[in-house]
């Protein structure tokens, strides 16, 4: 560290489901800490990733995608998203270039006008720019900036990395001067148990997205660091019906075995050590209405009322 004063602050990534917030977070932080799938509404908790840019420590709040809530879990997720945004020092609204100014984006901009604190900088990040022509991009940027006074507009591809460095450097300049919140080697403030559960849930979602998109959750039940440097992790996959359990297990247990193997590889790479992962599938019909499941996910059960 030089004598340059340090900076530290919170940046909220908001947008519709699937806008690329988790992909951008992982790109910014340089590690896979936020679940990335092609299913909407997969980010349930406000995962924070920590990125270092020169003397600045940027703490990203990856909020659940903003959508019209129908169930208790949906309502709690949307409440968490707006809470994360209004508490942040800077907001980045992400939209997909090829989808443009959707009804959902218009609704988010309307609510930003009402809910965002005065003087809070809001940047616009138009993502997936490789999918549209330059003139379409420019027209879209103009239209969005007419709808809301964005501090800056960035054209990015979170997946390929285009424009991400410029955005990160700008964010580093916007956050307040002050001491860092986290040690330099700490990239996420979620407990490792929860990150491991999210990684397994990602594999389940990718494999079973047609049959069981949201009717399952994963919890890490036991975590044991062994003397040989390896880690044993026991997780429970909760489903809502017996029929769901059969789908997750698959013929002769082949599906759960493949999911466990893929999840183990990811968790092992993330932790930098050998991982022994054991998965159990349990039926819990009402897990969507149990307060303790919400606190496990970092959500407030009452927000779903």
PDB file of N, CA and C in Angstrom, residues 16-120:
ATOM      1  N   UNK A  16     -32.970  -6.330 -13.824  1.00  0.00           N
ATOM      2  CA  UNK A  16     -33.917  -7.431 -13.969  1.00  0.00           C
ATOM      3  C   UNK A  16     -33.178  -8.761 -13.800  1.00  0.00           C
ATOM      4  N   UNK A  17     -33.920  -9.848 -13.525  1.00  0.00           N
ATOM      5  CA  UNK A  17     -33.280 -11.158 -13.476  1.00  0.00           C
ATOM      6  C   UNK A  17     -32.560 -11.437 -14.796  1.00  0.00           C
ATOM      7  N   UNK A  18     -31.409 -12.100 -14.707  1.00  0.00           N
ATOM      8  CA  UNK A  18     -30.632 -12.486 -15.891  1.00  0.00           C
ATOM      9  C   UNK A  18     -29.943 -11.336 -16.613  1.00  0.00           C
ATOM     10  N   UNK A  19     -29.862 -10.164 -15.993  1.00  0.00           N
ATOM     11  CA  UNK A  19     -29.200  -9.035 -16.666  1.00  0.00           C
ATOM     12  C   UNK A  19     -27.683  -9.220 -16.700  1.00  0.00           C
ATOM     13  N   UNK A  20     -27.179 -10.158 -15.884  1.00  0.00           N
ATOM     14  CA  UNK A  20     -25.735 -10.420 -15.874  1.00  0.00           C
ATOM     15  C   UNK A  20     -25.033  -9.910 -14.632  1.00  0.00           C
ATOM     16  N   UNK A  21     -25.792  -9.641 -13.576  1.00  0.00           N
ATOM     17  CA  UNK A  21     -25.201  -9.070 -12.350  1.00  0.00           C
ATOM     18  C   UNK A  21     -24.196 -10.025 -11.707  1.00  0.00           C
ATOM     19  N   UNK A  22     -24.579 -11.299 -11.602  1.00  0.00           N
ATOM     20  CA  UNK A  22     -23.675 -12.270 -10.975  1.00  0.00           C
ATOM     21  C   UNK A  22     -22.415 -12.473 -11.802  1.00  0.00           C
ATOM     22  N   UNK A  23     -22.565 -12.505 -13.132  1.00  0.00           N
ATOM     23  CA  UNK A  23     -21.401 -12.655 -14.015  1.00  0.00           C
ATOM     24  C   UNK A  23     -20.463 -11.461 -13.854  1.00  0.00           C
ATOM     25  N   UNK A  24     -21.036 -10.262 -13.773  1.00  0.00           N
ATOM     26  CA  UNK A  24     -20.219  -9.059 -13.589  1.00  0.00           C
ATOM     27  C   UNK A  24     -19.500  -9.088 -12.241  1.00  0.00           C
ATOM     28  N   UNK A  25     -20.217  -9.487 -11.202  1.00  0.00           N
ATOM     29  CA  UNK A  25     -19.610  -9.571  -9.873  1.00  0.00           C
ATOM     30  C   UNK A  25     -18.424 -10.520  -9.886  1.00  0.00           C
ATOM     31  N   UNK A  26     -18.616 -11.692 -10.471  1.00  0.00           N
ATOM     32  CA  UNK A  26     -17.524 -12.669 -10.527  1.00  0.00           C
ATOM     33  C   UNK A  26     -16.340 -12.136 -11.326  1.00  0.00           C
ATOM     34  N   UNK A  27     -16.621 -11.403 -12.397  1.00  0.00           N
ATOM     35  CA  UNK A  27     -15.569 -10.809 -13.231  1.00  0.00           C
ATOM     36  C   UNK A  27     -14.823  -9.728 -12.449  1.00  0.00           C
ATOM     37  N   UNK A  28     -15.544  -8.915 -11.712  1.00  0.00           N
ATOM     38  CA  UNK A  28     -14.940  -7.825 -10.923  1.00  0.00           C
ATOM     39  C   UNK A  28     -14.043  -8.374  -9.818  1.00  0.00           C
ATOM     40  N   UNK A  29     -14.547  -9.420  -9.174  1.00  0.00           N
ATOM     41  CA  UNK A  29     -13.854  -9.968  -8.001  1.00  0.00           C
ATOM     42  C   UNK A  29     -12.751 -10.937  -8.422  1.00  0.00           C
ATOM     43  N   UNK A  30     -12.937 -11.550  -9.603  1.00  0.00           N
ATOM     44  CA  UNK A  30     -11.934 -12.497 -10.073  1.00  0.00           C
ATOM     45  C   UNK A  30     -12.093 -13.874  -9.494  1.00  0.00           C
ATOM     46  N   UNK A  31     -13.283 -14.188  -8.984  1.00  0.00           N
ATOM     47  CA  UNK A  31     -13.538 -15.530  -8.449  1.00  0.00           C
ATOM     48  C   UNK A  31     -15.018 -15.808  -8.572  1.00  0.00           C
ATOM     49  N   UNK A  32     -15.349 -17.092  -8.628  1.00  0.00           N
ATOM     50  CA  UNK A  32     -16.750 -17.455  -8.810  1.00  0.00           C
ATOM     51  C   UNK A  32     -17.430 -17.534  -7.455  1.00  0.00           C
ATOM     52  N   UNK A  33     -17.998 -16.419  -6.995  1.00  0.00           N
ATOM     53  CA  UNK A  33     -18.643 -16.464  -5.681  1.00  0.00           C
ATOM     54  C   UNK A  33     -20.138 -16.282  -5.772  1.00  0.00           C
ATOM     55  N   UNK A  34     -20.632 -15.914  -6.942  1.00  0.00           N
ATOM     56  CA  UNK A  34     -22.072 -15.729  -7.069  1.00  0.00           C
ATOM     57  C   UNK A  34     -22.595 -16.715  -8.100  1.00  0.00           C
ATOM     58  N   UNK A  35     -23.675 -17.378  -7.767  1.00  0.00           N
ATOM     59  CA  UNK A  35     -24.226 -18.426  -8.622  1.00  0.00           C
ATOM     60  C   UNK A  35     -24.609 -17.857  -9.989  1.00  0.00           C
ATOM     61  N   UNK A  36     -24.193 -18.515 -11.046  1.00  0.00           N
ATOM     62  CA  UNK A  36     -24.489 -18.051 -12.402  1.00  0.00           C
ATOM     63  C   UNK A  36     -25.228 -19.159 -13.143  1.00  0.00           C
ATOM     64  N   UNK A  37     -26.489 -18.947 -13.472  1.00  0.00           N
ATOM     65  CA  UNK A  37     -27.233 -19.923 -14.266  1.00  0.00           C
ATOM     66  C   UNK A  37     -28.070 -19.171 -15.284  1.00  0.00           C
ATOM     67  N   UNK A  38     -28.684 -19.932 -16.163  1.00  0.00           N
ATOM     68  CA  UNK A  38     -29.541 -19.303 -17.171  1.00  0.00           C
ATOM     69  C   UNK A  38     -30.981 -19.226 -16.695  1.00  0.00           C
ATOM     70  N   UNK A  39     -31.213 -19.573 -15.465  1.00  0.00           N
ATOM     71  CA  UNK A  39     -32.554 -19.466 -14.891  1.00  0.00           C
ATOM     72  C   UNK A  39     -32.658 -18.127 -14.191  1.00  0.00           C
ATOM     73  N   UNK A  40     -33.811 -17.489 -14.306  1.00  0.00           N
ATOM     74  CA  UNK A  40     -33.968 -16.209 -13.604  1.00  0.00           C
ATOM     75  C   UNK A  40     -34.118 -16.453 -12.101  1.00  0.00           C
ATOM     76  N   UNK A  41     -33.896 -15.381 -11.348  1.00  0.00           N
ATOM     77  CA  UNK A  41     -34.118 -15.398  -9.896  1.00  0.00           C
ATOM     78  C   UNK A  41     -33.278 -16.432  -9.154  1.00  0.00           C
ATOM     79  N   UNK A  42     -32.026 -16.626  -9.588  1.00  0.00           N
ATOM     80  CA  UNK A  42     -31.218 -17.614  -8.866  1.00  0.00           C
ATOM     81  C   UNK A  42     -30.437 -17.002  -7.709  1.00  0.00           C
ATOM     82  N   UNK A  43     -30.235 -15.687  -7.729  1.00  0.00           N
ATOM     83  CA  UNK A  43     -29.503 -15.079  -6.612  1.00  0.00           C
ATOM     84  C   UNK A  43     -30.492 -14.738  -5.518  1.00  0.00           C
ATOM     85  N   UNK A  44     -30.427 -15.451  -4.424  1.00  0.00           N
ATOM     86  CA  UNK A  44     -31.402 -15.223  -3.357  1.00  0.00           C
ATOM     87  C   UNK A  44     -30.838 -14.334  -2.262  1.00  0.00           C
ATOM     88  N   UNK A  45     -29.560 -14.432  -2.032  1.00  0.00           N
ATOM     89  CA  UNK A  45     -28.981 -13.665  -0.932  1.00  0.00           C
ATOM     90  C   UNK A  45     -28.185 -12.501  -1.480  1.00  0.00           C
ATOM     91  N   UNK A  46     -27.971 -11.499  -0.631  1.00  0.00           N
ATOM     92  CA  UNK A  46     -27.178 -10.358  -1.070  1.00  0.00           C
ATOM     93  C   UNK A  46     -25.707 -10.716  -0.939  1.00  0.00           C
ATOM     94  N   UNK A  47     -25.214 -11.480  -1.870  1.00  0.00           N
ATOM     95  CA  UNK A  47     -23.818 -11.901  -1.814  1.00  0.00           C
ATOM     96  C   UNK A  47     -22.935 -10.680  -2.014  1.00  0.00           C
ATOM     97  N   UNK A  48     -21.957 -10.528  -1.166  1.00  0.00           N
ATOM     98  CA  UNK A  48     -21.020  -9.429  -1.322  1.00  0.00           C
ATOM     99  C   UNK A  48     -19.688  -9.981  -1.801  1.00  0.00           C
ATOM    100  N   UNK A  49     -19.193  -9.404  -2.871  1.00  0.00           N
ATOM    101  CA  UNK A  49     -17.858  -9.733  -3.334  1.00  0.00           C
ATOM    102  C   UNK A  49     -16.976  -8.524  -3.119  1.00  0.00           C
ATOM    103  N   UNK A  50     -15.714  -8.750  -2.831  1.00  0.00           N
ATOM    104  CA  UNK A  50     -14.796  -7.649  -2.547  1.00  0.00           C
ATOM    105  C   UNK A  50     -13.747  -7.565  -3.654  1.00  0.00           C
ATOM    106  N   UNK A  51     -13.651  -6.385  -4.288  1.00  0.00           N
ATOM    107  CA  UNK A  51     -12.650  -6.177  -5.336  1.00  0.00           C
ATOM    108  C   UNK A  51     -11.701  -5.066  -4.901  1.00  0.00           C
ATOM    109  N   UNK A  52     -10.433  -5.220  -5.229  1.00  0.00           N
ATOM    110  CA  UNK A  52      -9.436  -4.198  -4.913  1.00  0.00           C
ATOM    111  C   UNK A  52      -9.060  -3.489  -6.210  1.00  0.00           C
ATOM    112  N   UNK A  53      -9.115  -2.177  -6.206  1.00  0.00           N
ATOM    113  CA  UNK A  53      -8.713  -1.373  -7.364  1.00  0.00           C
ATOM    114  C   UNK A  53      -7.807  -0.270  -6.837  1.00  0.00           C
ATOM    115  N   UNK A  54      -6.469  -0.483  -6.956  1.00  0.00           N
ATOM    116  CA  UNK A  54      -5.519   0.485  -6.392  1.00  0.00           C
ATOM    117  C   UNK A  54      -5.719   0.587  -4.886  1.00  0.00           C
ATOM    118  N   UNK A  55      -5.886   1.824  -4.359  1.00  0.00           N
ATOM    119  CA  UNK A  55      -6.067   1.977  -2.923  1.00  0.00           C
ATOM    120  C   UNK A  55      -7.523   1.799  -2.482  1.00  0.00           C
ATOM    121  N   UNK A  56      -8.402   1.407  -3.416  1.00  0.00           N
ATOM    122  CA  UNK A  56      -9.832   1.309  -3.099  1.00  0.00           C
ATOM    123  C   UNK A  56     -10.282  -0.139  -2.928  1.00  0.00           C
ATOM    124  N   UNK A  57     -11.134  -0.340  -1.929  1.00  0.00           N
ATOM    125  CA  UNK A  57     -11.758  -1.643  -1.724  1.00  0.00           C
ATOM    126  C   UNK A  57     -13.254  -1.487  -2.020  1.00  0.00           C
ATOM    127  N   UNK A  58     -13.688  -2.143  -3.088  1.00  0.00           N
ATOM    128  CA  UNK A  58     -15.084  -2.021  -3.519  1.00  0.00           C
ATOM    129  C   UNK A  58     -15.830  -3.272  -3.060  1.00  0.00           C
ATOM    130  N   UNK A  59     -16.861  -3.068  -2.263  1.00  0.00           N
ATOM    131  CA  UNK A  59     -17.654  -4.191  -1.767  1.00  0.00           C
ATOM    132  C   UNK A  59     -18.953  -4.251  -2.574  1.00  0.00           C
ATOM    133  N   UNK A  60     -19.100  -5.299  -3.359  1.00  0.00           N
ATOM    134  CA  UNK A  60     -20.263  -5.411  -4.237  1.00  0.00           C
ATOM    135  C   UNK A  60     -21.411  -6.122  -3.536  1.00  0.00           C
ATOM    136  N   UNK A  61     -22.574  -5.527  -3.644  1.00  0.00           N
ATOM    137  CA  UNK A  61     -23.782  -6.139  -3.106  1.00  0.00           C
ATOM    138  C   UNK A  61     -24.549  -6.680  -4.297  1.00  0.00           C
ATOM    139  N   UNK A  62     -24.550  -7.988  -4.462  1.00  0.00           N
ATOM    140  CA  UNK A  62     -25.222  -8.588  -5.618  1.00  0.00           C
ATOM    141  C   UNK A  62     -26.660  -8.876  -5.234  1.00  0.00           C
ATOM    142  N   UNK A  63     -27.537  -7.967  -5.565  1.00  0.00           N
ATOM    143  CA  UNK A  63     -28.922  -8.081  -5.115  1.00  0.00           C
ATOM    144  C   UNK A  63     -29.703  -9.048  -5.999  1.00  0.00           C
ATOM    145  N   UNK A  64     -30.765  -9.663  -5.438  1.00  0.00           N
ATOM    146  CA  UNK A  64     -31.615 -10.504  -6.288  1.00  0.00           C
ATOM    147  C   UNK A  64     -32.201  -9.668  -7.424  1.00  0.00           C
ATOM    148  N   UNK A  65     -32.439 -10.290  -8.561  1.00  0.00           N
ATOM    149  CA  UNK A  65     -33.033  -9.565  -9.686  1.00  0.00           C
ATOM    150  C   UNK A  65     -34.384  -8.979  -9.317  1.00  0.00           C
ATOM    151  N   UNK A  66     -34.676  -7.797  -9.828  1.00  0.00           N
ATOM    152  CA  UNK A  66     -35.939  -7.134  -9.500  1.00  0.00           C
ATOM    153  C   UNK A  66     -37.021  -7.567 -10.482  1.00  0.00           C
ATOM    154  N   UNK A  67     -38.113  -8.065  -9.940  1.00  0.00           N
ATOM    155  CA  UNK A  67     -39.196  -8.580 -10.771  1.00  0.00           C
ATOM    156  C   UNK A  67     -40.498  -8.417  -9.994  1.00  0.00           C
ATOM    157  N   UNK A  68     -41.602  -8.799 -10.589  1.00  0.00           N
ATOM    158  CA  UNK A  68     -42.894  -8.683  -9.886  1.00  0.00           C
ATOM    159  C   UNK A  68     -43.052  -9.875  -8.959  1.00  0.00           C
ATOM    160  N   UNK A  69     -43.058  -9.631  -7.656  1.00  0.00           N
ATOM    161  CA  UNK A  69     -43.091 -10.764  -6.718  1.00  0.00           C
ATOM    162  C   UNK A  69     -44.466 -11.409  -6.623  1.00  0.00           C
ATOM    163  N   UNK A  70     -44.479 -12.745  -6.583  1.00  0.00           N
ATOM    164  CA  UNK A  70     -45.759 -13.458  -6.459  1.00  0.00           C
ATOM    165  C   UNK A  70     -45.845 -14.232  -5.146  1.00  0.00           C
ATOM    166  N   UNK A  71     -44.737 -14.841  -4.738  1.00  0.00           N
ATOM    167  CA  UNK A  71     -44.772 -15.671  -3.528  1.00  0.00           C
ATOM    168  C   UNK A  71     -43.996 -14.990  -2.410  1.00  0.00           C
ATOM    169  N   UNK A  72     -44.086 -15.584  -1.238  1.00  0.00           N
ATOM    170  CA  UNK A  72     -43.378 -15.025  -0.077  1.00  0.00           C
ATOM    171  C   UNK A  72     -41.883 -14.894  -0.349  1.00  0.00           C
ATOM    172  N   UNK A  73     -41.280 -15.940  -0.927  1.00  0.00           N
ATOM    173  CA  UNK A  73     -39.844 -15.897  -1.200  1.00  0.00           C
ATOM    174  C   UNK A  73     -39.528 -14.762  -2.180  1.00  0.00           C
ATOM    175  N   UNK A  74     -40.377 -14.609  -3.205  1.00  0.00           N
ATOM    176  CA  UNK A  74     -40.174 -13.519  -4.179  1.00  0.00           C
ATOM    177  C   UNK A  74     -40.203 -12.161  -3.484  1.00  0.00           C
ATOM    178  N   UNK A  75     -41.192 -11.968  -2.609  1.00  0.00           N
ATOM    179  CA  UNK A  75     -41.345 -10.657  -1.949  1.00  0.00           C
ATOM    180  C   UNK A  75     -40.141 -10.349  -1.068  1.00  0.00           C
ATOM    181  N   UNK A  76     -39.663 -11.381  -0.351  1.00  0.00           N
ATOM    182  CA  UNK A  76     -38.486 -11.181   0.510  1.00  0.00           C
ATOM    183  C   UNK A  76     -37.250 -10.842  -0.328  1.00  0.00           C
ATOM    184  N   UNK A  77     -37.133 -11.468  -1.518  1.00  0.00           N
ATOM    185  CA  UNK A  77     -35.981 -11.206  -2.387  1.00  0.00           C
ATOM    186  C   UNK A  77     -36.007  -9.779  -2.925  1.00  0.00           C
ATOM    187  N   UNK A  78     -37.197  -9.314  -3.349  1.00  0.00           N
ATOM    188  CA  UNK A  78     -37.310  -7.957  -3.901  1.00  0.00           C
ATOM    189  C   UNK A  78     -37.045  -6.910  -2.810  1.00  0.00           C
ATOM    190  N   UNK A  79     -37.557  -7.170  -1.603  1.00  0.00           N
ATOM    191  CA  UNK A  79     -37.313  -6.248  -0.480  1.00  0.00           C
ATOM    192  C   UNK A  79     -35.807  -6.159  -0.195  1.00  0.00           C
ATOM    193  N   UNK A  80     -35.141  -7.320  -0.246  1.00  0.00           N
ATOM    194  CA  UNK A  80     -33.686  -7.363  -0.009  1.00  0.00           C
ATOM    195  C   UNK A  80     -32.940  -6.570  -1.075  1.00  0.00           C
ATOM    196  N   UNK A  81     -33.406  -6.677  -2.328  1.00  0.00           N
ATOM    197  CA  UNK A  81     -32.739  -5.980  -3.434  1.00  0.00           C
ATOM    198  C   UNK A  81     -32.803  -4.472  -3.244  1.00  0.00           C
ATOM    199  N   UNK A  82     -33.989  -3.949  -2.954  1.00  0.00           N
ATOM    200  CA  UNK A  82     -34.114  -2.491  -2.775  1.00  0.00           C
ATOM    201  C   UNK A  82     -33.392  -2.022  -1.519  1.00  0.00           C
ATOM    202  N   UNK A  83     -33.406  -2.865  -0.480  1.00  0.00           N
ATOM    203  CA  UNK A  83     -32.671  -2.512   0.746  1.00  0.00           C
ATOM    204  C   UNK A  83     -31.185  -2.400   0.476  1.00  0.00           C
ATOM    205  N   UNK A  84     -30.649  -3.354  -0.303  1.00  0.00           N
ATOM    206  CA  UNK A  84     -29.226  -3.337  -0.647  1.00  0.00           C
ATOM    207  C   UNK A  84     -28.870  -2.121  -1.473  1.00  0.00           C
ATOM    208  N   UNK A  85     -29.769  -1.710  -2.366  1.00  0.00           N
ATOM    209  CA  UNK A  85     -29.495  -0.564  -3.231  1.00  0.00           C
ATOM    210  C   UNK A  85     -29.484   0.738  -2.448  1.00  0.00           C
ATOM    211  N   UNK A  86     -30.482   0.940  -1.602  1.00  0.00           N
ATOM    212  CA  UNK A  86     -30.561   2.236  -0.919  1.00  0.00           C
ATOM    213  C   UNK A  86     -29.454   2.409   0.126  1.00  0.00           C
ATOM    214  N   UNK A  87     -28.891   1.299   0.616  1.00  0.00           N
ATOM    215  CA  UNK A  87     -27.803   1.386   1.604  1.00  0.00           C
ATOM    216  C   UNK A  87     -26.427   1.600   0.961  1.00  0.00           C
ATOM    217  N   UNK A  88     -26.344   1.438  -0.363  1.00  0.00           N
ATOM    218  CA  UNK A  88     -25.031   1.457  -1.031  1.00  0.00           C
ATOM    219  C   UNK A  88     -24.546   2.886  -1.283  1.00  0.00           C
ATOM    220  N   UNK A  89     -23.225   3.015  -1.484  1.00  0.00           N
ATOM    221  CA  UNK A  89     -22.637   4.323  -1.825  1.00  0.00           C
ATOM    222  C   UNK A  89     -22.861   4.643  -3.296  1.00  0.00           C
ATOM    223  N   UNK A  90     -22.829   3.613  -4.126  1.00  0.00           N
ATOM    224  CA  UNK A  90     -23.005   3.783  -5.573  1.00  0.00           C
ATOM    225  C   UNK A  90     -23.906   2.653  -6.062  1.00  0.00           C
ATOM    226  N   UNK A  91     -24.714   2.950  -7.087  1.00  0.00           N
ATOM    227  CA  UNK A  91     -25.574   1.923  -7.680  1.00  0.00           C
ATOM    228  C   UNK A  91     -25.192   1.760  -9.145  1.00  0.00           C
ATOM    229  N   UNK A  92     -25.220   0.518  -9.597  1.00  0.00           N
ATOM    230  CA  UNK A  92     -25.050   0.246 -11.026  1.00  0.00           C
ATOM    231  C   UNK A  92     -26.313  -0.462 -11.497  1.00  0.00           C
ATOM    232  N   UNK A  93     -27.039   0.170 -12.417  1.00  0.00           N
ATOM    233  CA  UNK A  93     -28.198  -0.476 -13.024  1.00  0.00           C
ATOM    234  C   UNK A  93     -27.720  -1.194 -14.278  1.00  0.00           C
ATOM    235  N   UNK A  94     -27.921  -2.517 -14.285  1.00  0.00           N
ATOM    236  CA  UNK A  94     -27.510  -3.311 -15.451  1.00  0.00           C
ATOM    237  C   UNK A  94     -28.707  -3.636 -16.309  1.00  0.00           C
ATOM    238  N   UNK A  95     -28.565  -3.422 -17.618  1.00  0.00           N
ATOM    239  CA  UNK A  95     -29.625  -3.836 -18.520  1.00  0.00           C
ATOM    240  C   UNK A  95     -28.999  -4.596 -19.685  1.00  0.00           C
ATOM    241  N   UNK A  96     -29.788  -5.421 -20.328  1.00  0.00           N
ATOM    242  CA  UNK A  96     -29.291  -6.214 -21.458  1.00  0.00           C
ATOM    243  C   UNK A  96     -29.481  -5.427 -22.752  1.00  0.00           C
ATOM    244  N   UNK A  97     -28.406  -5.287 -23.504  1.00  0.00           N
ATOM    245  CA  UNK A  97     -28.425  -4.490 -24.735  1.00  0.00           C
ATOM    246  C   UNK A  97     -29.499  -4.960 -25.707  1.00  0.00           C
ATOM    247  N   UNK A  98     -29.609  -6.271 -25.877  1.00  0.00           N
ATOM    248  CA  UNK A  98     -30.528  -6.789 -26.899  1.00  0.00           C
ATOM    249  C   UNK A  98     -31.991  -6.727 -26.473  1.00  0.00           C
ATOM    250  N   UNK A  99     -32.228  -6.585 -25.157  1.00  0.00           N
ATOM    251  CA  UNK A  99     -33.618  -6.491 -24.689  1.00  0.00           C
ATOM    252  C   UNK A  99     -34.066  -5.037 -24.564  1.00  0.00           C
ATOM    253  N   UNK A 100     -33.081  -4.161 -24.323  1.00  0.00           N
ATOM    254  CA  UNK A 100     -33.381  -2.725 -24.318  1.00  0.00           C
ATOM    255  C   UNK A 100     -34.246  -2.272 -23.164  1.00  0.00           C
ATOM    256  N   UNK A 101     -35.068  -1.249 -23.446  1.00  0.00           N
ATOM    257  CA  UNK A 101     -35.897  -0.606 -22.410  1.00  0.00           C
ATOM    258  C   UNK A 101     -37.185  -1.416 -22.235  1.00  0.00           C
ATOM    259  N   UNK A 102     -37.095  -2.473 -21.470  1.00  0.00           N
ATOM    260  CA  UNK A 102     -38.263  -3.330 -21.243  1.00  0.00           C
ATOM    261  C   UNK A 102     -39.203  -2.674 -20.232  1.00  0.00           C
ATOM    262  N   UNK A 103     -40.358  -3.289 -20.086  1.00  0.00           N
ATOM    263  CA  UNK A 103     -41.323  -2.827 -19.079  1.00  0.00           C
ATOM    264  C   UNK A 103     -40.700  -2.905 -17.686  1.00  0.00           C
ATOM    265  N   UNK A 104     -39.942  -3.990 -17.454  1.00  0.00           N
ATOM    266  CA  UNK A 104     -39.288  -4.172 -16.153  1.00  0.00           C
ATOM    267  C   UNK A 104     -38.257  -3.093 -15.868  1.00  0.00           C
ATOM    268  N   UNK A 105     -37.459  -2.730 -16.880  1.00  0.00           N
ATOM    269  CA  UNK A 105     -36.449  -1.674 -16.719  1.00  0.00           C
ATOM    270  C   UNK A 105     -37.136  -0.345 -16.422  1.00  0.00           C
ATOM    271  N   UNK A 106     -38.226  -0.046 -17.131  1.00  0.00           N
ATOM    272  CA  UNK A 106     -38.975   1.194 -16.885  1.00  0.00           C
ATOM    273  C   UNK A 106     -39.484   1.249 -15.451  1.00  0.00           C
ATOM    274  N   UNK A 107     -39.982   0.107 -14.961  1.00  0.00           N
ATOM    275  CA  UNK A 107     -40.504   0.050 -13.584  1.00  0.00           C
ATOM    276  C   UNK A 107     -39.378   0.279 -12.571  1.00  0.00           C
ATOM    277  N   UNK A 108     -38.189  -0.286 -12.836  1.00  0.00           N
ATOM    278  CA  UNK A 108     -37.045  -0.091 -11.926  1.00  0.00           C
ATOM    279  C   UNK A 108     -36.641   1.382 -11.907  1.00  0.00           C
ATOM    280  N   UNK A 109     -36.588   2.014 -13.087  1.00  0.00           N
ATOM    281  CA  UNK A 109     -36.198   3.431 -13.159  1.00  0.00           C
ATOM    282  C   UNK A 109     -37.214   4.302 -12.411  1.00  0.00           C
ATOM    283  N   UNK A 110     -38.499   4.001 -12.572  1.00  0.00           N
ATOM    284  CA  UNK A 110     -39.538   4.758 -11.841  1.00  0.00           C
ATOM    285  C   UNK A 110     -39.334   4.640 -10.333  1.00  0.00           C
ATOM    286  N   UNK A 111     -39.034   3.425  -9.891  1.00  0.00           N
ATOM    287  CA  UNK A 111     -38.874   3.222  -8.451  1.00  0.00           C
ATOM    288  C   UNK A 111     -37.575   3.858  -7.942  1.00  0.00           C
ATOM    289  N   UNK A 112     -36.533   3.875  -8.787  1.00  0.00           N
ATOM    290  CA  UNK A 112     -35.262   4.515  -8.396  1.00  0.00           C
ATOM    291  C   UNK A 112     -35.490   5.996  -8.111  1.00  0.00           C
ATOM    292  N   UNK A 113     -36.317   6.632  -8.926  1.00  0.00           N
ATOM    293  CA  UNK A 113     -36.600   8.055  -8.715  1.00  0.00           C
ATOM    294  C   UNK A 113     -37.203   8.283  -7.332  1.00  0.00           C
ATOM    295  N   UNK A 114     -38.051   7.347  -6.892  1.00  0.00           N
ATOM    296  CA  UNK A 114     -38.729   7.502  -5.603  1.00  0.00           C
ATOM    297  C   UNK A 114     -37.876   7.056  -4.417  1.00  0.00           C
ATOM    298  N   UNK A 115     -37.073   6.005  -4.610  1.00  0.00           N
ATOM    299  CA  UNK A 115     -36.430   5.344  -3.465  1.00  0.00           C
ATOM    300  C   UNK A 115     -34.966   5.701  -3.240  1.00  0.00           C
ATOM    301  N   UNK A 116     -34.262   6.133  -4.272  1.00  0.00           N
ATOM    302  CA  UNK A 116     -32.827   6.349  -4.117  1.00  0.00           C
ATOM    303  C   UNK A 116     -32.536   7.651  -3.385  1.00  0.00           C
ATOM    304  N   UNK A 117     -31.619   7.615  -2.406  1.00  0.00           N
ATOM    305  CA  UNK A 117     -31.257   8.833  -1.678  1.00  0.00           C
ATOM    306  C   UNK A 117     -30.701   9.900  -2.622  1.00  0.00           C
ATOM    307  N   UNK A 118     -30.982  11.154  -2.313  1.00  0.00           N
ATOM    308  CA  UNK A 118     -30.474  12.269  -3.123  1.00  0.00           C
ATOM    309  C   UNK A 118     -28.949  12.242  -3.161  1.00  0.00           C
ATOM    310  N   UNK A 119     -28.385  12.501  -4.329  1.00  0.00           N
ATOM    311  CA  UNK A 119     -26.925  12.587  -4.433  1.00  0.00           C
ATOM    312  C   UNK A 119     -26.220  11.260  -4.562  1.00  0.00           C
ATOM    313  N   UNK A 120     -26.965  10.163  -4.501  1.00  0.00           N
ATOM    314  CA  UNK A 120     -26.336   8.840  -4.637  1.00  0.00           C
ATOM    315  C   UNK A 120     -26.033   8.592  -6.116  1.00  0.00           C
TER     316      UNK A 120
END
